Amino acid sequence: MDTLFNTKFEGEPATHTQPGVQLRSNTYDLQESNVGLKLTIVSTVGFGDQINKEDSYKPIVEFIDAQFEAYLQEELKIRRVLHTYHDSRIHACLYFIAPTGHSLKSLDLVTMKKLDSKVNIIPIIAKSDAISKSELTKFKIKITSELVSNGVQIYQFPTDDESVAEINGTMNAHLPFAVIGSTEELKIGNKMMKARQYPWGTVQVENEAHCDFVKLREMLIRVNMEDLREQTHSRHYELYRRCKLEEMGFKDTDPDSKPFSLQETYEAKRNEFLGELQKKEEEMRQMFVQRVKEKEAELKEAEKELHEKFDRLKKLHQDEKKKLEDKKKSLDDEVNAFKQRKTAAELLQSQGSQAGGSQTLKRDKEKKN
């Protein structure tokens, strides 16, 4: 991006240890001569770095949809200010492909398939000086074949305008562009040029014999910038807008093919919403009544169990009380019987003592005599 716009954009390189895909958006005001450009660059930080790449495309799709939604909300306002509104929709997606020389990764195919109905995709082979010219030619053919066989629709430069039809037709045949980036300038001959210096030689960024960087810059900035904006608005945003309004219940015609007015659509949607609300309220009321009945039944069952338990405990208490009373009566009878036996024994003992005393007196008298 620095090479493409001949500017040093602020920003620190991201690490490859992100837990997920994060999108970083930065807006810059560029000025060249008397021409101003408000440029927004969105980087997909961490894309393809995770072990599980199944959902890597989702944050990108959600971000693009969020920009469409913001524009739609502005468009639906009563007082619109679209002429001063900062359009944050994504007009071009530069999809960088690793220069493997073999084929596209499954992640690339899945992601581009998910994005081709939402953004203008321009596939780019990054660091194209990493493979030879013959390998690069075969790689381009392989990529194009895989995109076609998987139904991925990339952005095609328009050929309906006679003024650009010839150059755009030629450039379409060069897709995907093989590019090299460099912000360093080296002296080559008598000129200072952006290039990359290697031990085996120098790769010039703006030399079309070395890479397609100039082709990309011409097509993206100078020839087709307005068409990219137009395609975003008329094709991708219009598709999102139509799907969104249909979800909200808006239609162009009724079942009788008569035009729908906005008021009628609003009233129909409002009545439908109120009907659904009443239905949900009735369902909640029925659910509440049912739960109250179930709770009452549970409480009655618990009360019944408590009464039964109380009756069992009461009967058990009465039985225990009766047993204790019987035992107490038995003990009282034994005590009374013991007392009677004791009294009788004491009486017999006293009588025996008296008899023994009289016999002793008698013997004493006999001895005296």
Short mmCIF file of C-alpha atoms in Angstrom, two decimals, residues 37 60 70 94 99 106 117 124 135-136 146 166 187 243-244 246 253 261 295 299 318 329 339 364 367:
data_model
loop_
_atom_site.label_atom_id
_atom_site.label_comp_id
_atom_site.label_asym_id
_atom_site.label_seq_id
_atom_site.Cartn_x
_atom_site.Cartn_y
_atom_site.Cartn_z
CA LEU A 37 -8.50 11.52 -1.96
CA ILE A 60 -14.48 -9.97 7.23
CA ALA A 70 -24.50 1.91 8.32
CA LEU A 94 -6.99 -6.78 -2.80
CA PRO A 99 3.46 -17.41 -4.29
CA SER A 106 -8.89 -24.08 0.50
CA SER A 117 -21.19 -11.15 -3.69
CA ILE A 124 -2.94 -10.50 -6.41
CA GLU A 135 6.28 -20.94 -12.81
CA LEU A 136 4.43 -17.64 -12.47
CA GLU A 146 -9.58 -22.96 -9.90
CA GLU A 166 -9.22 -2.16 -25.15
CA LYS A 187 19.89 4.31 -8.65
CA CYS A 243 -32.21 -8.79 1.08
CA LYS A 244 -32.38 -6.59 4.17
CA GLU A 246 -37.20 -8.21 2.24
CA THR A 253 -45.60 -5.94 -5.33
CA SER A 261 -47.01 1.49 -1.00
CA LYS A 295 -46.84 -25.41 41.51
CA LEU A 299 -47.66 -27.77 47.09
CA GLN A 318 -49.23 -42.63 70.97
CA LYS A 329 -47.88 -49.81 85.57
CA LYS A 339 -43.20 -53.72 99.46
CA ASP A 364 -33.32 -68.12 132.91
CA LYS A 367 -31.89 -72.00 136.13
#
